[in-house]
Structures are given as structure tokens and as C-alpha cells.
Short mmCIF file of C-alpha atoms in Angstrom, two decimals:
data_model
loop_
_atom_site.label_atom_id
_atom_site.label_comp_id
_atom_site.label_asym_id
_atom_site.label_seq_id
_atom_site.Cartn_x
_atom_site.Cartn_y
_atom_site.Cartn_z
CA UNK S 89 -20.58 11.06 -9.35
CA UNK S 90 -18.34 14.03 -8.63
CA UNK S 91 -16.00 15.08 -11.45
CA UNK S 92 -13.40 16.72 -9.20
CA UNK S 93 -12.40 15.01 -5.97
CA UNK S 94 -9.83 15.57 -3.24
CA UNK S 95 -7.62 12.68 -2.20
CA UNK S 96 -5.63 12.50 1.04
CA UNK S 97 -2.69 10.06 1.19
CA UNK S 98 -1.52 9.42 4.74
CA UNK S 99 2.26 9.06 4.85
CA UNK S 100 2.19 7.64 8.35
CA UNK S 101 3.84 5.12 10.63
CA UNK S 102 1.86 2.67 12.74
CA UNK S 103 2.28 2.41 16.47
CA UNK S 104 4.53 -0.56 15.79
CA UNK S 105 2.85 -3.89 16.57
CA UNK S 106 0.03 -2.24 18.51
CA UNK S 107 -3.25 -2.73 16.67
CA UNK S 108 -5.44 -0.74 19.05
CA UNK S 109 -3.23 2.35 19.16
CA UNK S 110 -2.61 2.20 15.41
CA UNK S 111 -6.36 2.06 14.79
CA UNK S 112 -6.85 5.11 16.99
CA UNK S 113 -4.10 6.90 15.07
CA UNK S 114 -5.75 6.00 11.74
CA UNK S 115 -9.09 7.35 12.93
CA UNK S 116 -7.44 10.64 13.94
CA UNK S 117 -5.87 10.90 10.45
CA UNK S 118 -9.27 10.25 8.83
CA UNK S 119 -10.87 12.98 10.92
CA UNK S 120 -8.03 15.39 10.17
CA UNK S 121 -8.19 14.75 6.41
CA UNK S 122 -11.97 15.12 6.41
CA UNK S 123 -11.66 18.61 7.88
CA UNK S 124 -9.59 19.44 4.80
CA UNK S 125 -12.49 18.28 2.60
CA UNK S 126 -10.84 15.04 1.50
CA UNK S 127 -13.23 12.65 -0.26
CA UNK S 128 -10.92 9.66 -0.51
CA UNK S 129 -8.44 8.88 2.31
CA UNK S 130 -5.68 6.32 1.75
CA UNK S 131 -3.34 4.49 4.16
CA UNK S 132 -0.16 2.48 3.42
CA UNK S 133 0.40 -1.24 3.10
CA UNK S 134 -0.41 -3.20 6.32
CA UNK S 135 -0.74 0.04 8.25
CA UNK S 136 -2.39 -1.93 11.05
CA UNK S 137 -0.09 -2.69 12.65
CA UNK S 138 3.31 -3.37 11.07
CA UNK S 139 5.25 -4.33 7.99
CA UNK S 140 7.62 -7.24 8.82
CA UNK S 141 10.89 -5.53 7.92
CA UNK S 142 12.67 -7.89 10.29
CA UNK S 143 12.31 -10.75 7.82
CA UNK S 144 14.52 -8.89 5.34
CA UNK S 145 17.40 -8.11 7.69
CA UNK S 146 17.40 -10.94 10.27
CA UNK S 147 17.55 -14.72 9.77
CA UNK S 148 14.26 -16.62 10.36
CA UNK S 149 15.68 -18.34 13.43
CA UNK S 150 15.82 -14.95 15.21
CA UNK S 151 12.26 -13.91 14.44
CA UNK S 152 9.98 -16.28 16.33
CA UNK S 153 9.04 -13.68 18.96
CA UNK S 154 8.40 -11.02 16.34
CA UNK S 155 6.18 -13.38 14.33
CA UNK S 156 4.26 -14.21 17.50
CA UNK S 157 3.73 -10.49 18.18
CA UNK S 158 2.73 -9.95 14.55
CA UNK S 159 0.03 -12.61 14.78
CA UNK S 160 -1.32 -11.21 18.04
CA UNK S 161 -1.38 -7.66 16.65
CA UNK S 162 -2.93 -8.56 13.30
CA UNK S 163 -6.69 -8.04 13.02
CA UNK S 164 -9.77 -9.70 11.55
CA UNK S 165 -11.42 -8.07 8.56
CA UNK S 166 -14.69 -8.08 10.51
CA UNK S 167 -13.12 -7.29 13.88
CA UNK S 168 -13.49 -4.33 16.23
CA UNK S 169 -10.56 -2.43 14.75
CA UNK S 170 -12.12 -2.40 11.30
CA UNK S 171 -15.48 -1.55 12.83
CA UNK S 172 -13.80 1.60 14.16
CA UNK S 173 -12.37 2.49 10.75
CA UNK S 174 -15.75 1.88 9.09
CA UNK S 175 -17.46 4.16 11.58
CA UNK S 176 -14.86 6.86 10.93
CA UNK S 177 -15.54 6.62 7.18
CA UNK S 178 -19.30 6.81 7.79
CA UNK S 179 -19.14 9.71 10.25
CA UNK S 180 -16.91 11.80 7.97
CA UNK S 181 -18.61 10.83 4.70
CA UNK S 182 -15.27 9.68 3.26
CA UNK S 183 -14.18 6.69 1.22
CA UNK S 184 -11.28 5.04 3.08
CA UNK S 185 -8.66 2.56 1.86
CA UNK S 186 -6.61 0.92 4.60
CA UNK S 187 -3.97 -1.80 4.61
CA UNK S 188 -3.79 -4.29 7.44
CA UNK S 189 -2.24 -7.60 8.43
CA UNK S 190 -5.26 -9.90 8.48
CA UNK S 191 -5.80 -12.82 10.84
CA UNK S 192 -7.53 -15.92 9.51
CA UNK S 193 -10.61 -17.56 11.05
CA UNK S 194 -9.26 -20.91 9.81
CA UNK S 195 -5.88 -20.87 11.56
CA UNK S 196 -4.16 -19.69 14.73
CA UNK S 197 -1.18 -18.38 12.77
CA UNK S 198 -2.18 -17.78 9.15
CA UNK S 199 -1.93 -14.11 8.08
CA UNK S 200 -2.75 -12.23 4.88
CA UNK S 201 -1.47 -8.91 3.55
CA UNK S 202 -4.87 -7.28 3.05
CA UNK S 203 -6.62 -4.05 2.16
CA UNK S 204 -10.18 -2.78 2.59
CA UNK S 205 -11.89 -0.08 0.56
CA UNK S 206 -14.73 1.29 2.66
CA UNK S 207 -17.55 3.43 1.28
CA UNK S 208 -18.74 6.70 2.79
CA UNK S 209 -21.63 4.86 4.45
CA UNK S 210 -19.22 2.51 6.25
CA UNK S 211 -19.84 -0.46 3.97
CA UNK S 212 -16.87 -2.60 2.87
CA UNK S 213 -16.71 -2.46 -0.93
CA UNK S 214 -13.49 -4.42 -1.51
CA UNK S 215 -11.66 -6.90 0.71
CA UNK S 216 -8.44 -7.74 -1.10
CA UNK S 217 -5.72 -10.16 -0.04
CA UNK S 218 -2.36 -9.70 -1.74
CA UNK S 219 -2.11 -12.34 -4.45
CA UNK S 220 1.44 -13.35 -3.64
CA UNK S 221 3.73 -12.20 -0.82
CA UNK S 222 6.97 -10.88 -2.26
CA UNK S 223 10.43 -12.24 -1.41
CA UNK S 224 10.90 -12.28 2.40
CA UNK S 225 7.19 -11.48 2.96
CA UNK S 226 6.48 -15.18 2.41
CA UNK S 227 7.84 -15.79 5.93
CA UNK S 228 4.85 -13.85 7.32
CA UNK S 229 1.92 -13.87 4.91
CA UNK S 230 0.06 -16.53 2.95
CA UNK S 231 -0.98 -16.07 -0.71
CA UNK S 232 -4.35 -14.42 -1.24
CA UNK S 233 -6.81 -14.87 -4.10
CA UNK S 234 -8.57 -12.96 -6.86
CA UNK S 235 -11.62 -12.05 -4.79
CA UNK S 236 -10.48 -8.45 -4.34
CA UNK S 237 -9.51 -7.68 -7.93
CA UNK S 238 -12.37 -5.21 -8.16
CA UNK S 239 -12.86 -1.60 -9.19
CA UNK S 240 -15.73 -0.05 -7.25
CA UNK S 241 -18.04 2.73 -8.37
CA UNK S 242 -18.05 5.18 -5.47
CA UNK S 243 -19.58 8.64 -5.36
CA UNK S 244 -16.00 9.88 -5.80
CA UNK S 245 -15.07 7.90 -8.87
CA UNK S 246 -14.20 4.36 -9.90
CA UNK S 247 -11.52 3.24 -7.46
CA UNK S 248 -9.25 0.19 -7.55
CA UNK S 249 -6.04 -0.79 -5.85
CA UNK S 250 -3.11 -3.17 -5.62
CA UNK S 251 -0.64 -3.83 -2.83
CA UNK S 252 3.08 -3.15 -3.33
CA UNK S 253 4.62 -5.78 -5.64
CA UNK S 254 1.25 -6.54 -7.24
CA UNK S 255 1.84 -3.33 -9.17
CA UNK S 256 4.56 -5.27 -10.99
CA UNK S 257 2.02 -7.91 -12.11
CA UNK S 258 0.71 -6.86 -15.56
CA UNK S 259 -2.23 -9.29 -15.46
CA UNK S 260 -3.48 -8.00 -12.10
CA UNK S 261 -3.13 -4.44 -13.37
CA UNK S 262 -4.94 -5.27 -16.60
CA UNK S 263 -7.81 -6.82 -14.62
CA UNK S 264 -8.36 -3.43 -12.97
CA UNK S 265 -7.90 -1.47 -16.19
CA UNK S 266 -10.68 -3.54 -17.76
CA UNK S 267 -13.11 -2.28 -15.10
CA UNK S 268 -12.85 1.40 -16.15
CA UNK S 269 -10.55 2.34 -13.26
CA UNK S 270 -10.20 6.09 -12.73
CA UNK S 271 -8.21 6.21 -9.49
CA UNK S 272 -5.57 3.57 -8.83
CA UNK S 273 -4.36 3.13 -5.26
CA UNK S 274 -0.95 1.55 -4.74
CA UNK S 275 0.30 0.99 -1.21
CA UNK S 276 3.88 0.43 -0.09
CA UNK S 277 6.06 -0.14 3.00
CA UNK S 278 8.47 2.50 4.27
CA UNK S 279 11.54 0.50 3.24
CA UNK S 280 12.01 -2.75 1.38
CA UNK S 281 15.56 -4.05 1.92
CA UNK S 282 16.95 -6.68 -0.42
CA UNK S 283 20.24 -6.97 1.49
CA UNK S 284 21.92 -5.66 4.61
CA UNK S 285 23.74 -2.35 4.37
CA UNK S 286 27.16 -2.90 2.85
CA UNK S 287 30.19 -0.93 3.98
CA UNK S 288 32.78 -1.13 1.17
CA UNK S 289 36.39 -1.88 2.01
CA UNK S 290 39.19 0.19 0.53
CA UNK S 291 39.88 -2.16 -2.36
CA UNK S 292 36.31 -2.65 -3.63
CA UNK S 293 34.98 -1.12 -6.81
CA UNK S 294 31.45 0.03 -6.05
CA UNK S 295 30.83 2.94 -8.43
CA UNK S 296 29.49 0.70 -11.19
CA UNK S 297 28.69 -2.43 -9.20
CA UNK S 298 25.00 -3.20 -8.94
CA UNK S 299 25.22 -6.22 -6.70
CA UNK S 300 25.75 -4.18 -3.53
CA UNK S 301 22.92 -1.76 -4.14
CA UNK S 302 19.63 -1.80 -2.28
CA UNK S 303 16.25 -0.85 -3.67
CA UNK S 304 15.69 2.79 -4.61
CA UNK S 305 12.11 2.82 -3.41
CA UNK S 306 11.22 6.22 -4.81
CA UNK S 307 12.43 5.41 -8.33
CA UNK S 308 11.09 1.85 -8.42
CA UNK S 309 7.63 2.74 -7.14
CA UNK S 310 7.32 5.77 -9.39
CA UNK S 311 8.20 3.64 -12.42
CA UNK S 312 5.49 1.10 -11.61
CA UNK S 313 2.78 3.63 -10.80
CA UNK S 314 3.59 5.75 -13.84
CA UNK S 315 3.36 2.72 -16.12
CA UNK S 316 -0.08 1.86 -14.78
CA UNK S 317 -1.37 5.44 -15.04
CA UNK S 318 -0.13 5.76 -18.63
CA UNK S 319 -1.58 2.41 -19.71
CA UNK S 320 -4.89 2.73 -17.83
CA UNK S 321 -5.28 6.50 -18.38
CA UNK S 322 -6.08 6.84 -14.69
CA UNK S 323 -4.82 8.80 -11.73
CA UNK S 324 -2.27 7.18 -9.43
CA UNK S 325 -2.10 7.48 -5.66
CA UNK S 326 1.11 6.00 -4.25
CA UNK S 327 0.78 5.83 -0.47
CA UNK S 328 3.82 4.63 1.47
CA UNK S 329 4.46 4.02 5.12
CA UNK S 330 6.74 6.08 7.33
CA UNK S 331 9.36 4.26 9.39
CA UNK S 332 9.05 5.13 13.06
CA UNK S 333 11.75 4.91 15.70
CA UNK S 334 9.72 2.26 17.55
CA UNK S 335 9.94 0.02 14.46
CA UNK S 336 13.72 0.49 14.18
CA UNK S 337 14.23 -0.29 17.85
CA UNK S 338 12.11 -3.46 17.59
CA UNK S 339 13.99 -4.92 14.63
CA UNK S 340 17.40 -4.06 16.06
CA UNK S 341 16.67 -5.53 19.48
CA UNK S 342 17.89 -9.12 19.58
CA UNK S 343 19.45 -9.07 16.09
CA UNK S 344 22.78 -10.90 15.81
CA UNK S 345 24.06 -8.28 13.33
CA UNK S 346 22.82 -5.18 15.10
CA UNK S 347 25.21 -2.75 13.41
CA UNK S 348 24.25 -3.90 9.91
CA UNK S 349 20.53 -3.94 10.77
CA UNK S 350 20.52 -0.41 12.16
CA UNK S 351 22.58 0.87 9.20
CA UNK S 352 20.08 -0.68 6.82
CA UNK S 353 17.11 0.78 8.66
CA UNK S 354 18.58 4.25 8.89
CA UNK S 355 20.48 4.64 5.62
CA UNK S 356 18.49 2.97 2.87
CA UNK S 357 16.17 4.96 0.63
CA UNK S 358 12.69 5.58 1.98
CA UNK S 359 9.58 5.07 -0.09
CA UNK S 360 7.55 8.18 -0.90
CA UNK S 361 3.92 9.17 -1.11
CA UNK S 362 2.93 11.02 -4.30
CA UNK S 363 0.28 11.51 -7.00
CA UNK S 364 0.48 10.98 -10.78
CA UNK S 365 -1.91 12.07 -13.52
CA UNK S 366 -3.33 9.88 -16.36
CA UNK S 367 -0.20 10.44 -18.46
CA UNK S 368 2.07 9.20 -15.68
CA UNK S 369 3.36 12.69 -14.91
CA UNK S 370 3.55 14.21 -11.44
CA UNK S 371 0.28 15.73 -10.25
CA UNK S 372 0.41 18.97 -8.24
CA UNK S 373 -0.03 18.16 -4.55
CA UNK S 374 0.09 19.98 -1.26
CA UNK S 375 0.15 19.75 2.52
CA UNK S 376 -1.26 21.94 5.25
CA UNK S 377 0.75 23.48 8.05
CA UNK S 378 -0.62 22.48 11.49
CA UNK S 379 -3.24 24.94 12.60
CA UNK S 380 -3.28 26.71 9.24
CA UNK S 381 -5.58 26.65 6.21
CA UNK S 382 -2.72 27.65 3.93
CA UNK S 383 -1.69 25.06 1.35
CA UNK S 384 2.00 24.36 0.83
CA UNK S 385 2.92 22.89 -2.57
CA UNK S 386 5.17 19.81 -2.57
CA UNK S 387 5.87 16.95 -4.95
CA UNK S 388 5.89 14.13 -2.38
CA UNK S 389 6.33 13.12 1.24
CA UNK S 390 9.26 10.85 2.01
CA UNK S 391 11.21 11.45 5.22
CA UNK S 392 8.55 12.97 7.43
CA UNK S 393 5.07 11.95 8.52
CA UNK S 394 2.09 13.84 7.18
CA UNK S 395 -0.90 13.92 4.85
CA UNK S 396 -0.43 14.72 1.17
CA UNK S 397 -3.42 16.10 -0.75
CA UNK S 398 -4.28 16.45 -4.43
CA UNK S 399 -7.36 17.50 -6.38
CA UNK S 400 -8.25 15.17 -9.26
CA UNK S 401 -10.43 16.02 -12.26
CA UNK S 402 -11.73 12.60 -13.27
CA UNK S 403 -12.67 13.84 -16.74
CA UNK S 404 -8.92 13.90 -17.47
CA UNK S 405 -9.12 10.09 -17.77
CA UNK S 406 -10.96 10.34 -21.11
CA UNK S 407 -8.72 11.98 -23.69
CA UNK S 408 -5.85 9.47 -23.55
CA UNK S 409 -8.21 6.64 -24.47
CA UNK S 410 -8.18 8.01 -28.04
CA UNK S 411 -4.51 7.14 -28.39
CA UNK S 412 -4.35 3.65 -26.93
CA UNK S 413 -7.24 2.21 -24.99
CA UNK S 414 -5.66 -1.12 -24.05
CA UNK S 415 -9.01 -2.60 -23.00
CA UNK S 416 -10.91 -1.19 -25.99
CA UNK S 417 -9.86 0.08 -29.38
CA UNK S 418 -6.19 -0.71 -28.81
CA UNK S 419 -6.75 -4.33 -27.80
CA UNK S 420 -7.01 -7.50 -29.87
CA UNK S 421 -9.71 -9.47 -28.12
CA UNK S 422 -9.48 -12.15 -30.82
CA UNK S 423 -5.83 -12.75 -29.91
CA UNK S 424 -5.72 -12.38 -26.13
CA UNK S 425 -8.06 -13.85 -23.54
CA UNK S 426 -7.69 -13.21 -19.78
CA UNK S 427 -9.80 -15.07 -17.20
CA UNK S 428 -9.79 -14.00 -13.54
CA UNK S 429 -11.05 -16.32 -10.80
CA UNK S 430 -12.61 -14.16 -8.09
CA UNK S 431 -13.70 -16.97 -5.80
CA UNK S 432 -12.59 -16.74 -2.18
CA UNK S 433 -10.28 -19.65 -1.39
CA UNK S 434 -10.97 -21.46 1.91
CA UNK S 435 -8.93 -24.44 3.18
CA UNK S 436 -11.94 -26.75 3.55
CA UNK S 437 -15.55 -27.07 2.42
CA UNK S 438 -17.96 -28.74 4.87
CA UNK S 439 -21.15 -30.26 3.45
#
């Protein structure tokens, strides 16, 4: 196993609700990152082929057509799109983590918020379905199961991952910590509205009023990833989506409150892509200028598409275990007992 690895986090937008074109775009990003000697290449939450932002800013009665398109442009875990991603991982010798909206073989409309970790030989190591869709996501995705709560021993370190709000679940995070995780992948959407954009009137007091505020994605995600890195003594890769104009146009079209929807899409804080070290501190990262081998230092990517790189020394995961190894010397196994059911849940068993 390599001690020092290079990780590429793709801060990218899908070709909105177009699985084939988004897959092609993902393959081009994998090939580009591989030319920069990336060992592990990471994509955002449900990169193929959309995150259902519309469910946060439009009432359910306006979203039937968008849900229909979402189902048609979601993909099977063993389908041709994932075959293409697996081949790209194999041909470049890279480990690839990719989020996708997964179609079910049991239903014509059931979807899961899923992620695959694919080894450098093209083999699927982890097929994870998000344990519980968060807030408005329940209008699109079904709950997953514990089958994918796995840390895998790749040639580039012990890699695990959780999807978006799962990084707020301490038991899910602990399940990965207890498998000697060295690199934690967290994947996020470009925006995550909790309310429509609010334009204050002249008489409102907003300076100290929390109820009108939307999510600060950068702050919230950094808090969660930093907590996990500090507790697990592992590196953190936070990979967020980029919001494309095609996505904004799709969610505005047909909305009854078009002005509020477009304000929300354009004005609210974007999520960022960044790296943290095993203390939870920012890890030096960089990009490349197109057509140049010169590295440009930056702390994160947020408002523009691109690939963020960082070099990780996995031996840095060791020292912090002296202070508080929460799955070893700093745990009370006689007091606490966690059981994780990894069985895949199917709707019916035929005998």
C-alpha cells in the first residue's frame, strides 16, 4: 500500500438529467485527473445525473414531470453507464468514487441515493445506498440499508465514505471509524435550500433573526467533515457538486414562484470542495491551469467548476491515535455496544 497518494476531487456539474452525457463527462474528468497522477478520483453526490433541488423550492404538485425525468435518467448499479465508469477506472489505474441516482430492479419508480467505490481493476468494492434521505429528498429517494457501510483496503489506502447528511449521523461515522478508515469521502450537492429566498421588507429585523436564513453550505459541511477527521484521525475529502445553468433553468421552468426560485438558486451559498487533514485542519490543495503543468495553490473550489488535488501522507493518521483512539484505547467496550446490519434489504423473498 502506498504511503503518499494523490486525490482528485471533481467539483463538477452534471449535464442536468442526461445520464449518458453526464457519464461521458465523468469519464473525461477521470482521464484528465489520471494525467495529473491522481490515484483516487472522487465525484459529488448523485453526480449521475442530477440532485433534485426542485423538491426544496417547488411544491410536490408541480414536480411530476421532473420526477418522471429523474427516474428515466437514473441508472442501474450494474448498467451500461457504470460499466463505462468502471472501464475508465481500470484503464487509468485509478480508484473512483461516484455518486448516482440508482434505479431499482424491483420497481418502475423506486430510486436510491447511491455511491460506488470502484477499484483500479474496475471491480466494484462498495455499493452504498444512503441510509435515509434528508428532508425534501424523501420525495425522490427511498431509504437505503447498511450494506455499504464498509471501508475498503485499496492499494491507495483504506477508503470509506458517506453521502451528505449521513455525515451528521454519529453511528454511521463510528461504523467507518471502527474499520481503520484512513481516507473519508463525503459527497454533497451544490446547494441545499431549506427555504425560498426571502426579501426583507423595510420594517423587518433580520440582523439577528435566524429563521430567515438558509444553509451556509461551506460552514456546515466543513464542521461535519472536520469533526469526523478529528475523531477518526483520518483525511477528509469533501466533494461537492457545481450548479450549472441548465439545472437552474430546469427548476425555474414551470415554477409558480419563479422569482423566488431563481433568487434561491442564484443567491444562496454554494457548497465547496476541499480537503482536511487528520486533525480537522485544512490540507494544502491545488489546481492546474488548462494546458499547464504548473500547480496553483487554493483552499477550496466553490463557485467554479474544476478539479481540486491534494497529496496525502497516510502515515499522518497514526500519531493522533495516541491521544484519543475512539475505537481503541479511548473507548469503553464494556459500556457501549454497536451492532450494524449489513444485509441488503429487498422487498420480497421468493422461495
